[in-house]
Amino acid sequence: MSGYVVGADVGSSALKAALVHPDRGVVAVAEHTYPMHRPHRDWAENDPEDWYLALAAAVSEVLQASGVSASEVKALCLVGQRDIAVLVDDDGEVLTPCIHWTDRRDPAETTRLYDRLGRADLIDRSGTLPIPGLVLPNLAWTKAHLPDVWARVRVALQPKDYLALRLTGDIGTDPTGPTRSILNDWRSEDWNAQTCEEAGIPREILPDVKYQPWDVRGELGSTAYELGLLPGTLLVAGGGDDPAAALGSGVINPGDVSIGTGSSMSWRIVADEPKFDPTGVIGLMPHLIPGRYLHEMVATGTGTTLRWFRTVFGDGCTYEQLIAEAAQVEPGCDGLMCFPYVEGASVPWQDDSARAVYYGIAGHHRRAHFTRATLEGIAFQYPALLEVVASRRHSARCFTISDGEARSHLWNQIKADVMGQQITPSLRVEAPAIGAAILAGLATDLFDSAATALAVVLELAPPVRPRAVESERYAALQHHWEAIRRRIFPNLASLPVGARS
């Protein structure tokens, strides 16, 4: 069977699409951004209409850029964020803006909720560390503060499942959909009825787990025209963005590690069996291919910190321009340090109330110093994550980095030097969308296995190796950064959450 498939990833700030052919590989990519709405302090919301408009624009763009006709496209597959849910009524209409996982509108209320339900019990059932911003506390907040909206809720859907509803009328999800909701059951790969009951969240508003990620969930109807496609194009179930990023980066074998670098930093470790961490620091979920599991740590506020800095102080510069300036600054930034906690700290240390700090500011520091301090402050979290991985006896042999930060050779080199580990960057920052396209190819028999697909679509840059002199220098700088962190953030002064002494 010949033809093309499209994969699309619904991210926090942009939707990315990739057009893939079984012989030509990745033929075209597109990215369409949308805003994060912040109507009040500490609030963060997405407008689901932005996702749909971006999907229509991105799919149309990859077809136009490649010269491929809609009749040649066999299937579309969507992947997206797992941490959030869109509330929809009986008519399929969105009831209220979608609370984003970076939202911190009422942390005290979230703390009381988790304390009442029992954090250890929640971790045992969900396999996920209970932090603010996830589906459970956001649904609970809506129920408590928007009772008129809550009374009209028919279903709460992850972004890719909302788009599937809009495109086909289908309501359902895959086994990765419930993960990172705190309402899930990692053992059954479904929702947990006990958590739903104790939290007061009706199980019936959560979509049934009906599909594997590579299953066909339906055909596009007349809405296909809005995307530049044709009715009858298959819609493939898809999965979560993080496992899709791992798949699209070629991270499918035990011991492989995918480092994702979007708004947050996500480490995904592949194993052939699930390893439950009773502290929840390393969450777990099924991979998007059979017989594989992903073990995940998510550090919030990393990419968001750099985005905030660029927005406020960038004066219109691109990320590339800011990082080029930072390359002129020596390691250590002449004493300037950044602690990138604009959205609190999650792992390897947890403190929801922590906020970002630039420390050691002196009169000679310029914008380039602040940029490099931000890059280094994010990288300085990596060694502690390695310690957590080792303490849980996970095998971590091969590190692949994807998404936006992978574009920067300087930043990749800083991370390799700080970790003392070789890192291989993906040449394609659209890894989740490529992972989605692989699933579409599997569903339509364009690919007979993930390995076959990766042989065609995977594009990796040369490995970035740690340099001995720079690694030794960064070891001393990171030790000093840790000492200052313990003074500024006493709540973060202990060992990483759940680490074994």
Coordinates of C-alpha atoms in Angstrom, one line a residue:
M1 CA 0.0 0.0 0.0
S2 CA 1.4 3.4 -1.0
G3 CA 0.5 6.9 0.0
Y4 CA 1.2 9.5 2.7
V5 CA 0.2 10.0 6.3
V6 CA 0.0 13.1 8.5
G7 CA 0.9 13.2 12.2
A8 CA 0.0 16.2 14.4
D9 CA 1.0 17.1 17.9
V10 CA -1.2 19.5 20.0
G11 CA 1.3 21.2 22.3
S12 CA 1.1 23.9 24.9
S13 CA 1.9 26.8 22.6
A14 CA 1.9 25.3 19.1
L15 CA 0.6 22.6 16.9
K16 CA 3.1 20.8 14.8
A17 CA 2.4 18.6 11.8
A18 CA 4.5 16.2 9.7
L19 CA 3.8 14.6 6.4
V20 CA 5.5 11.2 6.0
H21 CA 5.9 8.8 3.1
P22 CA 7.1 5.2 3.6
D23 CA 10.0 5.7 1.1
R24 CA 10.7 9.4 1.2
G25 CA 10.5 9.8 5.0
V26 CA 9.5 13.2 6.4
V27 CA 8.4 15.1 3.4
A28 CA 7.2 18.4 5.0
V29 CA 6.6 19.9 8.4
A30 CA 4.6 22.8 9.7
E31 CA 4.1 24.7 13.0
H32 CA 1.3 27.0 14.0
T33 CA 1.5 28.8 17.3
Y34 CA -1.3 30.0 19.6
P35 CA -1.3 32.1 22.8
M36 CA -1.5 30.9 26.4
H37 CA -4.2 33.0 27.9
R38 CA -3.6 34.4 31.4
P39 CA -6.7 36.2 32.5
H40 CA -5.5 36.5 36.1
R41 CA -2.3 36.1 38.0
D42 CA -1.1 32.5 38.1
W43 CA -3.9 31.4 35.7
A44 CA -3.0 29.7 32.4
E45 CA -5.6 28.6 29.9
N46 CA -5.8 27.2 26.3
D47 CA -8.7 28.0 23.9
P48 CA -9.5 24.7 22.2
E49 CA -10.6 26.6 19.1
D50 CA -7.0 27.6 18.7
W51 CA -6.0 24.0 18.4
Y52 CA -8.5 23.3 15.7
L53 CA -7.6 26.3 13.6
A54 CA -3.9 25.5 14.0
L55 CA -4.6 21.9 12.9
A56 CA -6.4 23.0 9.8
A57 CA -3.6 25.5 9.0
A58 CA -0.8 23.0 9.6
V59 CA -2.2 20.1 7.7
S60 CA -3.0 22.4 4.7
E61 CA 0.5 23.8 4.8
V62 CA 2.3 20.5 4.7
L63 CA 0.2 19.5 1.7
Q64 CA 0.8 22.7 -0.1
A65 CA 4.5 22.8 0.6
S66 CA 5.0 19.3 -0.6
G67 CA 2.7 19.4 -3.6
V68 CA 1.0 16.2 -2.3
S69 CA -2.7 16.0 -3.1
A70 CA -5.3 15.2 -0.5
S71 CA -6.3 12.0 -2.4
E72 CA -2.8 10.6 -1.6
V73 CA -3.2 11.0 2.2
K74 CA -4.3 7.7 3.8
A75 CA -4.6 8.7 7.4
L76 CA -4.3 11.4 10.0
C77 CA -3.1 10.7 13.6
L78 CA -3.3 13.1 16.5
V79 CA -1.2 13.1 19.7
G80 CA -1.2 15.7 22.5
Q81 CA -1.0 16.8 26.1
R82 CA -2.2 14.3 28.7
D83 CA -2.3 16.7 31.7
I84 CA -5.3 18.7 30.7
A85 CA -9.0 18.1 29.8
V86 CA -11.5 20.0 27.7
L87 CA -15.1 20.1 29.2
V88 CA -17.7 19.5 26.5
D89 CA -21.5 19.5 26.7
D90 CA -24.1 17.2 25.0
D91 CA -23.8 19.1 21.8
G92 CA -20.0 18.8 21.6
E93 CA -19.6 22.5 22.5
V94 CA -16.7 23.6 24.7
L95 CA -18.1 24.9 28.0
T96 CA -15.1 26.9 29.4
P97 CA -11.5 27.6 28.6
C98 CA -9.2 24.6 29.2
I99 CA -7.2 24.9 32.4
H100 CA -3.5 24.3 31.5
W101 CA -1.1 22.2 33.5
T102 CA 1.0 25.2 34.2
D103 CA -2.0 26.9 35.9
R104 CA -1.5 27.7 39.6
R105 CA -4.7 29.5 40.4
D106 CA -5.4 27.8 43.8
P107 CA -2.5 25.7 45.1
A108 CA -3.8 25.6 48.6
E109 CA -7.1 24.1 47.4
T110 CA -5.1 21.5 45.4
T111 CA -3.0 20.7 48.5
R112 CA -6.2 20.1 50.5
L113 CA -7.6 17.9 47.8
Y114 CA -4.5 15.7 47.6
D115 CA -4.1 15.6 51.4
R116 CA -7.8 14.5 51.8
L117 CA -7.5 11.7 49.2
G118 CA -4.1 10.6 50.5
R119 CA -1.0 11.2 48.4
A120 CA 0.4 7.7 48.9
D121 CA -2.8 6.2 47.7
L122 CA -3.0 8.4 44.7
I123 CA 0.6 7.5 43.7
D124 CA -0.1 3.8 44.2
R125 CA -3.1 3.9 41.9
S126 CA -2.0 6.4 39.3
G127 CA 1.8 5.9 39.3
T128 CA 2.1 9.7 39.1
L129 CA 3.3 12.3 41.5
P130 CA 0.3 14.5 42.6
I131 CA 1.3 18.0 41.6
P132 CA -0.9 21.1 40.7
G133 CA -2.2 21.6 37.2
L134 CA -3.2 18.0 36.4
V135 CA -6.7 16.8 35.4
L136 CA -8.0 15.8 38.8
P137 CA -7.4 19.2 40.6
N138 CA -8.6 21.1 37.6
L139 CA -11.8 19.2 37.4
A140 CA -12.3 19.6 41.2
W141 CA -11.7 23.3 40.9
T142 CA -14.3 23.6 38.1
K143 CA -16.8 21.6 40.1
A144 CA -16.4 23.8 43.2
H145 CA -16.2 27.2 41.5
L146 CA -18.2 26.9 38.3
P147 CA -21.2 24.8 39.3
D148 CA -23.4 25.9 36.4
V149 CA -20.7 24.8 33.9
W150 CA -20.1 21.5 35.8
A151 CA -23.8 20.7 35.6
R152 CA -23.6 20.7 31.8
V153 CA -20.4 18.6 31.4
R154 CA -21.0 15.6 29.2
V155 CA -17.3 14.5 28.8
A156 CA -13.8 15.7 29.8
L157 CA -11.4 15.1 26.9
Q158 CA -7.7 15.4 26.3
P159 CA -6.8 17.7 23.4
K160 CA -6.3 15.1 20.8
D161 CA -9.5 13.3 21.8
Y162 CA -11.4 16.6 21.7
L163 CA -10.2 17.2 18.1
A164 CA -11.2 13.6 17.3
L165 CA -14.7 14.3 18.6
R166 CA -14.9 17.4 16.5
L167 CA -13.6 15.6 13.4
T168 CA -15.6 12.3 13.7
G169 CA -18.1 12.6 16.5
D170 CA -16.3 9.8 18.3
I171 CA -15.7 9.8 22.1
G172 CA -12.9 7.6 23.4
T173 CA -9.2 7.5 24.2
D174 CA -6.2 5.2 24.3
P175 CA -4.3 3.8 27.3
T176 CA -1.9 6.8 27.5
G177 CA -4.8 9.2 27.7
P178 CA -5.6 8.8 31.4
T179 CA -1.9 9.0 32.4
R180 CA -0.9 12.1 34.4
S181 CA -4.5 12.8 35.3
I182 CA -4.2 11.3 38.8
L183 CA -7.6 9.7 38.0
N184 CA -5.9 6.8 36.2
D185 CA -5.0 3.2 37.3
W186 CA -1.6 2.3 36.0
R187 CA -2.1 -1.4 36.5
S188 CA -5.3 -1.7 34.4
E189 CA -4.3 1.1 32.0
D190 CA -7.7 2.7 32.6
W191 CA -9.5 5.1 34.9
N192 CA -9.6 4.3 38.6
A193 CA -13.1 4.1 39.9
Q194 CA -12.1 4.5 43.5
T195 CA -10.3 7.7 42.9
C196 CA -13.2 9.1 40.9
E197 CA -15.6 8.2 43.6
E198 CA -13.6 9.7 46.5
A199 CA -12.8 12.8 44.5
G200 CA -16.4 13.3 43.4
I201 CA -15.6 13.1 39.7
P202 CA -18.2 11.0 37.9
R203 CA -16.6 8.2 36.0
E204 CA -19.1 8.6 33.2
I205 CA -17.6 12.0 32.1
L206 CA -14.3 10.3 31.4
P207 CA -13.9 8.8 27.9
D208 CA -13.7 5.0 27.7
V209 CA -10.3 3.5 26.8
K210 CA -11.4 2.0 23.5
Y211 CA -8.3 2.0 21.3
Q212 CA -4.7 1.1 21.1
P213 CA -2.6 4.1 19.7
W214 CA -2.2 2.4 16.3
D215 CA -5.9 1.6 15.9
V216 CA -8.2 3.3 13.4
R217 CA -10.9 5.2 15.3
G218 CA -12.9 6.4 12.4
E219 CA -13.1 8.2 9.1
L220 CA -13.2 11.9 8.5
G221 CA -16.5 13.3 7.2
S222 CA -17.1 16.7 5.7
T223 CA -14.9 18.3 8.3
A224 CA -12.0 16.9 6.3
Y225 CA -12.3 19.7 3.8
E226 CA -11.5 22.3 6.6
L227 CA -8.1 20.5 7.0
G228 CA -7.4 20.3 3.3
L229 CA -8.1 16.5 3.3
L230 CA -10.9 14.4 1.8
P231 CA -13.8 12.6 3.5
G232 CA -12.9 9.0 4.1
T233 CA -9.4 9.8 5.3
L234 CA -8.7 7.5 8.3
L235 CA -8.3 9.0 11.8
V236 CA -5.9 6.9 13.9
A237 CA -6.3 6.9 17.7
G238 CA -2.9 8.3 18.6
G239 CA -1.6 8.8 22.2
G240 CA 0.2 11.2 24.6
D241 CA 2.7 13.7 23.4
D242 CA 5.6 12.5 25.5
P243 CA 5.4 8.8 24.4
A244 CA 4.9 10.1 20.8
A245 CA 8.1 12.2 21.2
A246 CA 10.0 9.2 22.4
L247 CA 8.7 7.1 19.4
G248 CA 9.5 9.9 16.9
S249 CA 13.1 10.2 18.4
G250 CA 13.7 6.5 17.9
V251 CA 13.6 5.9 21.7
I252 CA 12.0 2.4 21.7
N253 CA 14.5 0.0 23.3
P254 CA 15.1 -0.7 27.0
G255 CA 17.7 1.7 28.4
D256 CA 16.9 4.4 25.8
V257 CA 16.2 7.8 27.3
S258 CA 14.2 10.5 25.5
I259 CA 14.8 14.0 26.9
G260 CA 11.9 16.3 25.9
T261 CA 12.4 20.1 26.1
G262 CA 9.2 22.0 25.6
S263 CA 7.6 24.2 28.2
S264 CA 8.8 21.6 30.7
M265 CA 11.6 19.1 30.7
S266 CA 10.6 15.5 30.5
W267 CA 12.8 12.4 30.8
R268 CA 11.3 9.2 29.4
I269 CA 13.1 6.0 30.1
V270 CA 12.2 2.8 28.1
A271 CA 11.9 -0.6 29.8
D272 CA 10.3 -3.9 28.8
E273 CA 8.3 -4.0 32.0
P274 CA 6.7 -1.4 34.3
K275 CA 8.7 -0.4 37.4
F276 CA 6.5 1.3 39.9
D277 CA 8.1 4.0 42.0
P278 CA 6.1 4.4 45.3
T279 CA 7.4 8.0 45.7
G280 CA 5.8 8.9 42.3
V281 CA 8.9 10.8 41.3
I282 CA 9.3 8.6 38.3
G283 CA 5.9 8.1 36.8
L284 CA 5.0 5.2 34.4
M285 CA 2.8 4.6 31.4
P286 CA 2.6 2.3 28.4
H287 CA 4.7 3.2 25.4
L288 CA 3.0 3.6 22.0
I289 CA 4.4 0.3 20.8
P290 CA 3.6 -3.1 22.3
G291 CA 5.6 -4.6 25.1
R292 CA 7.4 -1.4 26.1
Y293 CA 6.8 1.0 29.0
L294 CA 8.0 4.6 29.7
H295 CA 9.1 5.9 33.1
E296 CA 8.9 9.6 33.2
M297 CA 10.1 12.6 35.2
V298 CA 8.7 16.1 34.4
A299 CA 10.4 19.2 35.6
T300 CA 8.1 22.2 35.2
G301 CA 9.1 25.7 34.3
T302 CA 12.3 25.0 32.3
G303 CA 11.4 26.1 28.8
T304 CA 8.8 28.5 30.2
T305 CA 11.5 30.3 32.1
L306 CA 13.5 31.0 29.0
R307 CA 10.3 32.0 27.1
W308 CA 9.4 34.4 29.9
F309 CA 12.9 35.9 29.8
R310 CA 12.7 36.3 26.0
T311 CA 9.3 37.9 26.2
V312 CA 10.2 40.4 28.9
F313 CA 13.9 41.2 28.0
G314 CA 14.4 39.8 24.5
D315 CA 13.5 43.1 22.7
G316 CA 12.3 41.1 19.7
C317 CA 15.2 38.8 19.5
T318 CA 14.8 35.2 18.5
Y319 CA 15.9 32.4 20.7
E320 CA 18.8 31.8 18.3
Q321 CA 19.9 35.4 18.6
L322 CA 19.8 35.3 22.4
I323 CA 21.7 32.1 22.6
A324 CA 24.3 33.4 20.1
E325 CA 24.9 36.3 22.5
A326 CA 25.2 33.8 25.4
A327 CA 27.9 31.9 23.6
Q328 CA 30.2 34.9 24.1
V329 CA 29.9 34.5 27.9
E330 CA 32.2 32.1 29.8
P331 CA 30.8 29.2 31.8
G332 CA 29.5 30.4 35.2
C333 CA 28.3 33.7 33.8
D334 CA 30.7 35.7 35.9
G335 CA 28.9 34.7 39.1
L336 CA 25.3 35.0 37.8
M337 CA 23.0 32.1 38.5
C338 CA 19.4 31.2 37.5
F339 CA 17.0 29.0 39.4
P340 CA 14.3 28.3 36.8
Y341 CA 11.2 27.9 38.9
V342 CA 8.7 30.3 37.3
E343 CA 6.0 27.6 37.7
G344 CA 7.3 26.0 40.9
A345 CA 9.5 23.0 41.3
S346 CA 8.4 19.5 40.6
V347 CA 11.3 17.1 40.2
P348 CA 14.0 16.4 41.3
W349 CA 12.8 18.6 44.2
Q350 CA 9.1 19.5 44.8
D351 CA 7.9 22.9 46.1
D352 CA 4.9 24.3 44.4
S353 CA 5.4 27.7 46.0
A354 CA 9.0 28.2 44.7
R355 CA 9.5 30.9 42.1
A356 CA 12.4 31.7 39.8
V357 CA 15.4 33.7 41.0
Y358 CA 18.4 35.3 39.3
Y359 CA 21.2 35.4 42.0
G360 CA 24.5 37.3 42.0
I361 CA 23.5 40.2 39.8
A362 CA 26.4 42.7 39.4
G363 CA 26.8 45.9 37.5
H364 CA 28.9 44.3 34.7
H365 CA 26.2 41.7 33.8
R366 CA 24.4 42.1 30.5
R367 CA 21.6 40.4 28.8
A368 CA 23.9 37.7 27.5
H369 CA 24.9 36.7 31.0
F370 CA 21.2 36.3 32.0
T371 CA 20.5 34.2 29.0
R372 CA 23.5 31.9 29.6
A373 CA 22.6 31.7 33.3
T374 CA 19.1 30.5 32.3
L375 CA 20.6 27.8 30.0
E376 CA 23.0 26.7 32.8
G377 CA 20.3 26.8 35.5
I378 CA 18.1 24.4 33.6
A379 CA 21.1 22.1 32.8
F380 CA 22.2 22.1 36.5
Q381 CA 19.0 20.1 37.3
Y382 CA 20.2 17.2 35.1
P383 CA 22.7 15.5 37.5
A384 CA 20.1 15.2 40.2
L385 CA 17.7 13.5 37.7
L386 CA 20.5 11.1 36.9
E387 CA 20.8 10.3 40.6
V388 CA 17.1 9.6 40.8
V389 CA 17.3 7.3 37.8
A390 CA 20.2 5.4 39.3
S391 CA 18.5 5.1 42.7
R392 CA 15.5 3.4 41.1
R393 CA 17.9 1.0 39.3
H394 CA 16.8 2.0 35.9
S395 CA 19.0 1.3 33.0
A396 CA 19.9 4.5 31.2
R397 CA 22.4 4.0 28.4
C398 CA 21.5 6.2 25.4
F399 CA 20.3 9.8 25.7
T400 CA 18.4 11.4 22.8
I401 CA 17.2 15.0 23.1
S402 CA 14.3 16.5 21.1
D403 CA 11.9 19.5 20.8
G404 CA 12.9 23.1 20.8
E405 CA 16.0 23.1 23.0
A406 CA 17.6 20.4 20.7
R407 CA 18.1 23.1 18.1
S408 CA 20.9 24.7 20.1
H409 CA 24.3 23.1 19.8
L410 CA 25.6 25.4 22.6
W411 CA 22.8 24.3 25.0
N412 CA 23.3 20.6 24.1
Q413 CA 27.0 21.0 24.8
I414 CA 26.3 22.6 28.2
K415 CA 24.0 19.7 29.1
A416 CA 26.5 17.1 28.0
D417 CA 29.3 18.8 29.9
V418 CA 27.1 19.1 33.1
M419 CA 25.9 15.5 33.0
G420 CA 29.1 14.0 31.8
Q421 CA 27.0 12.0 29.3
Q422 CA 26.8 11.9 25.5
I423 CA 23.6 13.4 24.1
T424 CA 22.3 12.8 20.6
P425 CA 20.0 15.6 19.3
S426 CA 17.1 14.9 17.0
L427 CA 17.4 17.0 13.8
R428 CA 13.6 17.2 13.8
V429 CA 12.0 19.2 16.6
E430 CA 8.7 17.8 15.5
A431 CA 9.4 14.4 17.1
P432 CA 5.8 14.0 18.6
A433 CA 4.2 14.7 15.2
I434 CA 6.6 12.3 13.6
G435 CA 5.7 9.7 16.2
A436 CA 2.0 10.3 15.4
A437 CA 2.8 9.8 11.7
I438 CA 4.5 6.5 12.5
L439 CA 1.3 5.3 14.2
A440 CA -0.7 6.4 11.2
G441 CA 1.7 4.4 9.0
L442 CA 1.3 1.3 11.2
A443 CA -2.5 1.6 11.1
T444 CA -2.5 1.8 7.3
D445 CA 0.2 -0.9 6.7
L446 CA 2.6 1.6 5.2
F447 CA 5.0 0.4 7.9
D448 CA 5.1 -3.1 9.3
S449 CA 6.8 -2.1 12.5
A450 CA 8.1 0.9 14.4
A451 CA 11.7 -0.1 13.6
T452 CA 10.9 -0.1 9.9
A453 CA 9.3 3.3 10.1
L454 CA 12.3 4.7 12.1
A455 CA 14.7 3.4 9.4
V456 CA 13.0 5.9 7.1
V457 CA 12.0 8.9 9.2
L458 CA 14.6 9.1 11.9
E459 CA 17.1 12.0 11.5
L460 CA 19.7 12.4 14.2
A461 CA 22.5 14.9 14.6
P462 CA 26.0 13.8 15.5
P463 CA 26.3 12.9 19.2
V464 CA 27.4 15.8 21.5
R465 CA 30.1 14.4 23.8
P466 CA 31.1 15.8 27.2
R467 CA 34.5 17.6 27.2
A468 CA 36.8 16.7 30.1
V469 CA 38.0 20.2 31.0
E470 CA 34.6 21.8 30.7
S471 CA 32.9 18.9 32.6
E472 CA 35.3 19.4 35.5
R473 CA 34.6 23.1 35.5
Y474 CA 30.9 22.6 35.4
A475 CA 31.0 20.1 38.2
A476 CA 32.4 22.8 40.5
L477 CA 29.9 25.4 39.2
Q478 CA 27.0 23.0 39.7
H479 CA 28.2 22.2 43.2
H480 CA 28.2 25.9 44.0
W481 CA 24.8 26.3 42.4
E482 CA 23.4 23.6 44.6
A483 CA 24.8 25.3 47.7
I484 CA 23.1 28.5 46.8
R485 CA 19.9 26.7 46.0
R486 CA 19.8 25.2 49.4
R487 CA 20.1 28.7 51.0
I488 CA 17.5 30.4 48.8
F489 CA 15.0 27.6 48.8
P490 CA 15.2 25.8 52.2
N491 CA 12.2 23.7 51.3
L492 CA 14.3 22.2 48.5
A493 CA 17.4 21.6 50.6
S494 CA 16.8 17.9 51.2
L495 CA 17.7 15.0 48.9
P496 CA 15.6 14.7 45.7
V497 CA 12.1 13.7 46.5
G498 CA 12.0 10.1 47.5
A499 CA 15.7 9.5 46.9
R500 CA 17.3 6.7 49.0
S501 CA 20.2 7.7 51.1

